[in-house]
Short mmCIF file of C-alpha atoms and ligand atoms in Angstrom, two decimals:
data_model
loop_
_atom_site.label_atom_id
_atom_site.label_comp_id
_atom_site.label_asym_id
_atom_site.label_seq_id
_atom_site.Cartn_x
_atom_site.Cartn_y
_atom_site.Cartn_z
CA UNK S 821 3.17 -5.56 -25.21
CA UNK S 822 2.22 -9.19 -24.81
CA UNK S 823 -0.87 -9.73 -22.60
CA UNK S 824 0.07 -11.10 -19.18
CA UNK S 825 -2.02 -13.41 -17.01
CA UNK S 826 -1.57 -14.27 -13.40
CA UNK S 827 -3.55 -16.76 -11.36
CA UNK S 828 -4.41 -15.88 -7.78
CA UNK S 829 -4.64 -18.93 -5.58
CA UNK S 830 -6.54 -17.68 -2.57
CA UNK S 831 -7.53 -20.61 -0.35
CA UNK S 832 -11.21 -19.77 -0.87
CA UNK S 833 -11.10 -19.34 -4.64
CA UNK S 834 -8.79 -19.30 -7.68
CA UNK S 835 -9.07 -16.56 -10.32
CA UNK S 836 -7.10 -14.82 -13.07
CA UNK S 837 -5.74 -11.27 -13.36
CA UNK S 838 -5.41 -10.16 -17.00
CA UNK S 839 -2.98 -7.33 -17.76
CA UNK S 840 -3.09 -5.78 -21.23
CA UNK S 841 -2.39 -2.46 -22.94
CA UNK S 842 -6.00 -2.12 -23.99
CA UNK S 843 -8.81 -2.71 -21.54
CA UNK S 844 -11.25 -3.22 -24.35
CA UNK S 845 -9.10 -5.93 -25.99
CA UNK S 846 -8.83 -7.78 -22.69
CA UNK S 847 -12.57 -7.64 -22.13
CA UNK S 848 -13.42 -8.57 -25.70
CA UNK S 849 -11.25 -11.64 -25.45
CA UNK S 850 -12.21 -12.94 -22.06
CA UNK S 851 -15.27 -11.33 -20.50
CA UNK S 852 -17.70 -13.93 -21.88
CA UNK S 853 -15.89 -16.66 -19.97
CA UNK S 854 -16.06 -14.90 -16.59
CA UNK S 855 -19.36 -13.03 -16.56
CA UNK S 856 -22.87 -14.40 -16.18
CA UNK S 857 -25.40 -13.61 -18.88
CA UNK S 858 -26.66 -10.69 -16.80
CA UNK S 859 -24.39 -8.04 -15.25
CA UNK S 860 -24.50 -4.77 -13.35
CA UNK S 861 -21.67 -2.36 -14.13
CA UNK S 862 -21.05 -0.17 -11.08
CA UNK S 863 -18.92 2.94 -11.51
CA UNK S 864 -18.84 6.63 -10.60
CA UNK S 865 -19.54 9.96 -12.29
CA UNK S 866 -15.85 10.59 -13.10
CA UNK S 867 -15.16 7.22 -14.68
CA UNK S 868 -18.48 6.67 -16.47
CA UNK S 869 -17.84 9.27 -19.22
CA UNK S 870 -14.34 7.83 -19.76
CA UNK S 871 -14.81 4.06 -19.76
CA UNK S 872 -18.42 2.98 -19.32
CA UNK S 873 -19.15 2.86 -23.03
CA UNK S 874 -16.31 0.47 -23.80
CA UNK S 875 -17.28 -1.85 -20.98
CA UNK S 876 -20.88 -1.81 -22.15
CA UNK S 877 -19.72 -2.58 -25.70
CA UNK S 878 -17.61 -5.48 -24.43
CA UNK S 879 -20.60 -6.82 -22.50
CA UNK S 880 -22.73 -6.61 -25.60
CA UNK S 881 -20.13 -8.40 -27.69
CA UNK S 882 -19.91 -11.12 -25.03
CA UNK S 883 -23.68 -11.59 -25.02
CA UNK S 884 -23.96 -10.17 -21.50
CA UNK S 885 -27.10 -8.16 -20.78
CA UNK S 886 -25.73 -5.27 -18.68
CA UNK S 887 -27.25 -2.31 -16.86
CA UNK S 888 -25.30 0.43 -15.08
CA UNK S 889 -25.28 1.98 -11.64
CA UNK S 890 -23.41 5.28 -11.34
CA UNK S 891 -22.40 6.53 -7.90
CA UNK S 892 -20.96 9.84 -6.72
CA UNK S 893 -17.13 9.97 -6.75
CA UNK S 894 -15.07 10.09 -3.57
CA UNK S 895 -13.90 8.32 -0.43
CA UNK S 896 -16.60 10.25 1.45
CA UNK S 897 -19.17 8.24 -0.53
CA UNK S 898 -17.73 4.86 0.45
CA UNK S 899 -20.70 4.53 2.77
CA UNK S 900 -23.74 2.57 3.72
CA UNK S 901 -25.84 5.06 1.67
CA UNK S 902 -23.90 4.31 -1.53
CA UNK S 903 -24.05 0.60 -0.80
CA UNK S 904 -27.82 0.97 -0.62
CA UNK S 905 -27.83 2.78 -3.97
CA UNK S 906 -26.12 -0.31 -5.41
CA UNK S 907 -28.75 -2.57 -3.86
CA UNK S 908 -31.53 -0.24 -5.12
CA UNK S 909 -30.12 -0.54 -8.65
CA UNK S 910 -29.78 -4.31 -8.39
CA UNK S 911 -33.30 -4.83 -7.08
CA UNK S 912 -34.93 -2.37 -9.47
CA UNK S 913 -33.28 -4.17 -12.36
CA UNK S 914 -34.28 -7.57 -10.98
CA UNK S 915 -30.71 -8.74 -10.49
CA UNK S 916 -30.49 -12.34 -9.40
CA UNK S 917 -27.98 -14.11 -7.23
CA UNK S 918 -26.17 -15.16 -10.41
CA UNK S 919 -25.93 -11.60 -11.81
CA UNK S 920 -22.30 -10.51 -12.10
CA UNK S 921 -21.39 -7.21 -10.45
CA UNK S 922 -18.68 -5.44 -12.47
CA UNK S 923 -16.67 -2.89 -10.46
CA UNK S 924 -15.33 -0.25 -12.84
CA UNK S 925 -13.12 2.25 -11.01
CA UNK S 926 -10.49 2.75 -8.35
CA UNK S 927 -10.26 1.21 -4.91
CA UNK S 928 -13.33 3.00 -3.59
CA UNK S 929 -15.57 1.44 -6.23
CA UNK S 930 -13.78 -1.92 -6.03
CA UNK S 931 -14.11 -2.17 -2.25
CA UNK S 932 -17.74 -1.10 -2.24
CA UNK S 933 -18.88 -3.28 -5.13
CA UNK S 934 -16.99 -6.24 -3.69
CA UNK S 935 -18.87 -5.83 -0.43
CA UNK S 936 -22.18 -5.41 -2.28
CA UNK S 937 -21.41 -8.65 -4.16
CA UNK S 938 -20.48 -10.45 -0.94
CA UNK S 939 -23.84 -9.61 0.58
CA UNK S 940 -26.34 -9.31 -2.28
CA UNK S 941 -28.57 -12.36 -1.94
CA UNK S 942 -25.81 -13.85 0.26
CA UNK S 943 -23.17 -13.66 -2.43
CA UNK S 944 -23.21 -12.72 -6.13
CA UNK S 945 -20.22 -13.14 -8.49
CA UNK S 946 -18.15 -10.05 -9.24
CA UNK S 947 -15.45 -8.83 -11.61
CA UNK S 948 -12.93 -6.10 -10.94
CA UNK S 949 -11.85 -3.56 -13.56
CA UNK S 950 -9.43 -1.42 -11.54
CA UNK S 951 -8.66 1.93 -13.19
CA UNK S 952 -6.15 3.48 -10.77
CA UNK S 953 -2.57 2.30 -10.30
CA UNK S 954 -3.31 1.76 -6.61
CA UNK S 955 -6.28 -0.45 -7.30
CA UNK S 956 -4.39 -2.39 -10.00
CA UNK S 957 -1.44 -3.26 -7.77
CA UNK S 958 -3.16 -3.40 -4.44
CA UNK S 959 -6.87 -3.19 -3.69
CA UNK S 960 -8.11 -5.44 -6.52
CA UNK S 961 -5.91 -8.30 -5.28
CA UNK S 962 -6.58 -10.10 -2.04
CA UNK S 963 -10.31 -10.07 -1.54
CA UNK S 964 -10.69 -7.40 1.11
CA UNK S 965 -13.92 -5.49 0.55
CA UNK S 966 -15.41 -2.77 2.73
CA UNK S 967 -17.25 0.46 3.28
CA UNK S 968 -16.40 3.15 5.82
CA UNK S 969 -18.33 3.88 9.01
CA UNK S 970 -18.49 7.44 10.36
CA UNK S 971 -16.33 6.18 13.24
CA UNK S 972 -13.70 4.40 11.17
CA UNK S 973 -12.39 3.60 7.70
CA UNK S 974 -13.11 0.15 6.21
CA UNK S 975 -14.82 -0.93 9.42
CA UNK S 976 -17.66 -2.85 7.74
CA UNK S 977 -16.66 -5.44 5.18
CA UNK S 978 -15.96 -8.99 4.15
CA UNK S 979 -13.26 -11.13 2.59
CA UNK S 980 -14.65 -11.92 -0.86
CA UNK S 981 -12.74 -12.82 -4.02
CA UNK S 982 -13.69 -11.79 -7.58
CA UNK S 983 -14.17 -14.13 -10.58
CA UNK S 984 -11.51 -12.22 -12.53
CA UNK S 985 -9.60 -8.93 -12.63
CA UNK S 986 -9.15 -7.03 -15.92
CA UNK S 987 -6.35 -4.45 -15.98
CA UNK S 988 -6.03 -2.17 -19.01
CA UNK S 989 -2.91 -0.02 -18.87
CA UNK S 990 -4.60 2.48 -21.17
CA UNK S 991 -6.98 3.48 -18.38
CA UNK S 992 -4.06 5.01 -16.46
CA UNK S 993 -3.58 7.68 -19.14
CA UNK S 994 -6.50 9.70 -17.78
CA UNK S 995 -5.50 9.25 -14.15
CA UNK S 996 -4.36 12.50 -12.46
CA UNK S 997 -0.56 12.50 -11.89
CA UNK S 998 -0.96 12.76 -8.17
CA UNK S 999 -3.08 9.59 -8.13
CA UNK S 1000 -0.48 7.78 -10.25
CA UNK S 1001 2.22 8.79 -7.77
CA UNK S 1002 0.07 7.58 -4.87
CA UNK S 1003 -0.09 4.17 -6.54
CA UNK S 1004 3.68 4.20 -6.94
CA UNK S 1005 4.03 4.41 -3.15
CA UNK S 1006 2.42 0.97 -2.89
CA UNK S 1007 4.60 -0.30 -5.76
CA UNK S 1008 7.75 0.82 -3.95
CA UNK S 1009 6.37 -0.70 -0.75
CA UNK S 1010 6.36 -4.19 -2.32
CA UNK S 1011 10.03 -3.83 -3.24
CA UNK S 1012 11.01 -2.66 0.23
CA UNK S 1013 9.09 -5.32 2.12
CA UNK S 1014 10.01 -8.31 0.05
CA UNK S 1015 12.17 -8.01 -3.04
CA UNK S 1016 15.56 -6.25 -3.25
CA UNK S 1017 15.90 -7.22 -6.92
CA UNK S 1018 12.59 -5.50 -7.69
CA UNK S 1019 13.92 -2.41 -5.90
CA UNK S 1020 16.83 -2.33 -8.37
CA UNK S 1021 14.39 -2.70 -11.27
CA UNK S 1022 12.33 0.23 -10.02
CA UNK S 1023 15.41 2.41 -9.52
CA UNK S 1024 16.74 1.64 -12.99
CA UNK S 1025 13.41 2.19 -14.75
CA UNK S 1026 11.73 4.89 -12.74
CA UNK S 1027 11.58 7.42 -15.62
CA UNK S 1028 10.12 4.86 -18.02
CA UNK S 1029 7.56 3.83 -15.41
CA UNK S 1030 6.60 7.44 -14.79
CA UNK S 1031 6.24 7.89 -18.55
CA UNK S 1032 3.92 4.84 -18.55
CA UNK S 1033 6.03 2.90 -21.06
CA UNK S 1034 3.84 -0.15 -21.60
CA UNK S 1035 6.29 -3.05 -21.26
CA UNK S 1036 7.89 -1.96 -18.03
CA UNK S 1037 4.61 -0.72 -16.56
CA UNK S 1038 2.97 -4.08 -17.31
CA UNK S 1039 5.90 -5.93 -15.73
CA UNK S 1040 5.75 -3.77 -12.63
CA UNK S 1041 2.00 -4.22 -12.18
CA UNK S 1042 2.31 -7.96 -12.82
CA UNK S 1043 5.10 -8.27 -10.26
CA UNK S 1044 3.18 -6.34 -7.59
CA UNK S 1045 0.02 -8.41 -8.16
CA UNK S 1046 2.12 -11.56 -7.94
CA UNK S 1047 3.75 -10.51 -4.70
CA UNK S 1048 0.42 -9.59 -3.15
CA UNK S 1049 -1.19 -12.78 -4.45
CA UNK S 1050 1.62 -14.87 -2.93
CA UNK S 1051 1.26 -13.17 0.40
CA UNK S 1052 -2.52 -13.56 0.32
CA UNK S 1053 -2.21 -17.24 -0.62
CA UNK S 1054 -0.09 -17.78 2.48
CA UNK S 1055 -2.24 -15.67 4.76
CA UNK S 1056 -5.67 -14.80 3.36
CA UNK S 1057 -7.10 -13.34 6.56
CA UNK S 1058 -4.07 -11.51 7.94
CA UNK S 1059 -2.89 -13.69 10.78
CA UNK S 1060 0.79 -13.39 9.80
CA UNK S 1061 2.84 -12.25 6.76
CA UNK S 1062 -0.03 -10.26 5.26
CA UNK S 1063 0.66 -7.66 7.94
CA UNK S 1064 3.94 -6.77 6.12
CA UNK S 1065 1.78 -5.12 3.48
CA UNK S 1066 1.18 -2.48 6.10
CA UNK S 1067 4.74 -1.18 5.84
CA UNK S 1068 4.58 2.59 6.34
CA UNK S 1069 0.85 2.39 7.00
CA UNK S 1070 0.78 2.81 10.79
CA UNK S 1071 2.59 6.13 10.45
CA UNK S 1072 0.69 6.89 7.24
CA UNK S 1073 -2.72 6.44 8.83
CA UNK S 1074 -1.73 8.86 11.59
CA UNK S 1075 -0.82 11.45 8.93
CA UNK S 1076 -4.03 10.89 6.96
CA UNK S 1077 -6.25 11.10 10.01
CA UNK S 1078 -4.57 14.08 11.62
CA UNK S 1079 -4.40 16.09 8.40
CA UNK S 1080 -8.05 15.22 7.60
CA UNK S 1081 -8.97 12.69 4.92
CA UNK S 1082 -8.22 13.83 1.41
CA UNK S 1083 -5.58 16.42 2.31
CA UNK S 1084 -2.82 13.84 1.87
CA UNK S 1085 -3.67 11.00 -0.49
CA UNK S 1086 -3.26 7.58 1.08
CA UNK S 1087 -0.19 6.78 -1.04
CA UNK S 1088 1.42 10.08 -0.13
CA UNK S 1089 0.96 9.38 3.57
CA UNK S 1090 2.33 5.86 3.07
CA UNK S 1091 5.40 7.29 1.31
CA UNK S 1092 6.23 9.59 4.24
CA UNK S 1093 5.29 6.70 6.58
CA UNK S 1094 7.76 4.36 4.87
CA UNK S 1095 10.53 6.90 5.45
CA UNK S 1096 9.62 6.86 9.15
CA UNK S 1097 9.62 3.06 9.09
CA UNK S 1098 13.15 3.31 7.64
CA UNK S 1099 14.22 5.65 10.45
CA UNK S 1100 12.74 3.26 13.00
CA UNK S 1101 14.57 0.37 11.35
CA UNK S 1102 17.79 2.37 11.50
CA UNK S 1103 17.17 3.09 15.17
CA UNK S 1104 16.74 -0.64 15.80
CA UNK S 1105 20.09 -1.22 14.09
CA UNK S 1106 18.76 -3.05 11.02
CA UNK S 1107 19.48 -0.69 8.13
CA UNK S 1108 21.79 2.31 7.78
CA UNK S 1109 21.42 5.96 6.78
CA UNK S 1110 22.50 5.23 3.20
CA UNK S 1111 19.66 2.68 2.87
CA UNK S 1112 17.15 5.29 4.03
CA UNK S 1113 18.61 7.87 1.65
CA UNK S 1114 18.17 5.38 -1.20
CA UNK S 1115 14.49 4.94 -0.34
CA UNK S 1116 13.98 8.70 -0.12
CA UNK S 1117 15.61 9.18 -3.52
CA UNK S 1118 13.30 6.69 -5.20
CA UNK S 1119 10.17 8.12 -3.55
CA UNK S 1120 11.20 11.61 -4.66
CA UNK S 1121 11.71 10.43 -8.23
CA UNK S 1122 8.18 9.02 -8.07
CA UNK S 1123 6.96 12.53 -7.09
CA UNK S 1124 6.06 11.48 -3.56
CA UNK S 1125 6.47 13.35 -0.27
CA UNK S 1126 9.13 11.96 2.06
CA UNK S 1127 8.81 14.30 5.02
CA UNK S 1128 6.00 13.72 7.52
CA UNK S 1129 4.33 16.78 9.08
CA UNK S 1130 5.27 17.81 12.64
CA UNK S 1131 2.54 16.89 15.10
CA UNK S 1132 3.12 16.62 18.81
CA UNK S 1133 4.17 13.20 19.98
CA UNK S 1134 0.94 12.51 21.88
CA UNK S 1135 -1.07 13.15 18.72
CA UNK S 1136 1.07 10.68 16.79
CA UNK S 1137 0.77 8.05 19.47
CA UNK S 1138 -2.98 8.55 19.98
CA UNK S 1139 -3.56 7.92 16.25
CA UNK S 1140 -1.23 4.96 16.09
CA UNK S 1141 -2.88 3.30 19.07
CA UNK S 1142 -6.11 3.19 17.09
CA UNK S 1143 -4.45 1.22 14.34
CA UNK S 1144 -5.84 -2.24 13.58
CA UNK S 1145 -2.34 -3.64 14.18
CA UNK S 1146 -2.56 -2.84 17.87
CA UNK S 1147 -3.07 -6.17 19.59
CA UNK S 1148 -3.88 -6.15 23.31
CA UNK S 1149 -2.78 -2.51 23.50
CA UNK S 1150 0.75 -3.23 22.24
CA UNK S 1151 1.96 -1.09 19.33
CA UNK S 1152 3.56 -3.14 16.58
CA UNK S 1153 5.36 -1.75 13.56
CA UNK S 1154 6.43 -3.22 10.27
CA UNK S 1155 10.14 -2.44 9.96
CA UNK S 1156 12.89 -3.42 7.54
CA UNK S 1157 15.48 -5.97 8.51
CA UNK S 1158 17.17 -4.84 5.31
CA UNK S 1159 15.96 -3.30 2.05
CA UNK S 1160 13.81 -6.05 0.58
CA UNK S 1161 12.95 -7.81 3.84
CA UNK S 1162 10.27 -6.76 6.31
CA UNK S 1163 9.92 -7.83 9.93
CA UNK S 1164 7.50 -7.10 12.75
CA UNK S 1165 8.81 -5.03 15.67
CA UNK S 1166 6.97 -5.31 18.97
CA UNK S 1167 7.36 -3.38 22.17
CA UNK S 1168 8.10 -0.06 20.47
CA UNK S 1169 7.88 2.52 23.24
CA UNK S 1170 7.05 6.23 23.15
CA UNK S 1171 10.74 6.93 23.91
CA UNK S 1172 11.86 5.08 20.82
CA UNK S 1173 9.22 6.83 18.70
CA UNK S 1174 10.32 10.21 20.04
CA UNK S 1175 13.70 9.57 18.41
CA UNK S 1176 12.23 8.64 15.09
CA UNK S 1177 9.17 10.80 14.40
CA UNK S 1178 9.35 14.53 13.61
CA UNK S 1179 7.41 16.23 16.43
CA UNK S 1180 7.00 19.58 18.10
P1 NAD E 1243 -10.27 6.15 -5.75
O1 NAD E 1243 -11.04 4.95 -6.06
O2 NAD E 1243 -10.93 7.20 -4.95
O3 NAD E 1243 -9.74 6.81 -7.11
C1 NAD E 1243 -9.03 8.02 -7.06
C2 NAD E 1243 -9.66 9.08 -7.97
O4 NAD E 1243 -9.33 8.80 -9.33
C3 NAD E 1243 -11.16 9.14 -7.92
O5 NAD E 1243 -11.59 10.45 -8.06
C4 NAD E 1243 -11.57 8.32 -9.14
O6 NAD E 1243 -12.86 8.62 -9.60
C5 NAD E 1243 -10.51 8.73 -10.11
N1 NAD E 1243 -10.21 7.77 -11.16
C6 NAD E 1243 -10.15 6.43 -11.06
N2 NAD E 1243 -9.71 5.89 -12.18
C7 NAD E 1243 -9.51 6.90 -13.05
C8 NAD E 1243 -9.02 6.97 -14.37
N3 NAD E 1243 -8.62 5.89 -15.02
N4 NAD E 1243 -8.94 8.18 -14.95
C9 NAD E 1243 -9.30 9.31 -14.28
N5 NAD E 1243 -9.73 9.31 -13.02
C10 NAD E 1243 -9.83 8.11 -12.40
O7 NAD E 1243 -8.89 5.82 -5.01
P2 NAD E 1243 -7.87 4.59 -5.08
O8 NAD E 1243 -6.58 5.16 -4.67
O9 NAD E 1243 -7.98 3.83 -6.32
O10 NAD E 1243 -8.41 3.63 -3.93
C11 NAD E 1243 -8.46 4.04 -2.59
C12 NAD E 1243 -9.42 3.14 -1.85
O11 NAD E 1243 -8.94 1.81 -1.94
C13 NAD E 1243 -9.56 3.45 -0.39
O12 NAD E 1243 -10.93 3.49 -0.06
C14 NAD E 1243 -8.87 2.30 0.32
O13 NAD E 1243 -9.45 2.00 1.56
C15 NAD E 1243 -9.05 1.20 -0.66
N6 NAD E 1243 -8.03 0.14 -0.58
C16 NAD E 1243 -8.44 -1.13 -0.44
C17 NAD E 1243 -7.53 -2.16 -0.39
C18 NAD E 1243 -7.99 -3.58 -0.31
O14 NAD E 1243 -7.19 -4.47 -0.07
N7 NAD E 1243 -9.25 -3.83 -0.53
C19 NAD E 1243 -6.16 -1.89 -0.46
C20 NAD E 1243 -5.77 -0.58 -0.61
C21 NAD E 1243 -6.71 0.45 -0.67
MG1 MG E 1244 -2.27 1.05 1.33
#
């Protein structure tokens, strides 16, 4: 495939996303231009044996003096303690404010390293090398960085944009199938919230995408990054349209929290949550049952769950009231005006939800 480049025009900063079959080729060609002469590669124990060597080799070839910091793997390590391990590594290796932090990994690493970069000596440059489908289409674009607090996910963070994002499609080959599917939930989300034509493309090419055929996969990732970048350019700090990216997420977060983190992957919960958002949209008279069936079909083809678990209604509502989209106590939901166009629904009552959500 031909390498693709996209420019993200966030109001605070402009930077490129490079999408290529081979991560190493992309880095060899362009790393020198985007990294300082000194860099810290931050990754985890799962990814280091797979990709650290090639990133180190690319740094060497680019004349970048790099050291590595390897963290434990898992959402449960997206914490203050891990952040401190990054700072320990930076300080021990005499990293300066100009040292580039290179995040090599999925969304957990990307979010944490981005936040470390935002705060190390009041702001060091950083580069993202996202290695999960979810991080390639979602978390590496848009500049949200964070760690979790014991009382809430992503509660401590900053908006901070990278110098560049390097996406190598070859890194997805080692990704567990379930993680690939979870990323597909976010891919399908973009189509539903903003692009009916893209929905057709996904439906027509779903087998090729699942088989990771390079051309279509690259196009899909490019398109998702572009949609997110456009939304972020309009609304960097989530005062308006950026909230549409939360389609399926209010329901999804309730599923994730109630089941216990890690039981359902985020993307899986979002998939079932998007089906509920479709039912809610049907209830509001926007879309019809055939539209919902179409969404379910595509999610199933992407190996995603479409049926939310049965909790009691109070449990659902208690979780959803904790959502960051609750403003002045009012529950708001991203719904679909039609397939390919999201809208915000306010004033959704418990009675309406009782008709939409599976509950005991
Ligand atoms: P993750 O980073 O935990 O990665 C999933 C698993 O796959 C991990 O075990 C990881 O080590 C492993 N892995 C990663 N790349 C691999 C590869 N190429 N081969 C084999 N294994 C690999 O999870 P994720 O889904 O990438 O990201 C989830 C995180 O992203 C959450 O913490 C979420 O809050 C965050 N997020 C942030 C944003 C944002 O805008 N900043 C958006 C969405 C999600
Ligand atoms: Mg998400």
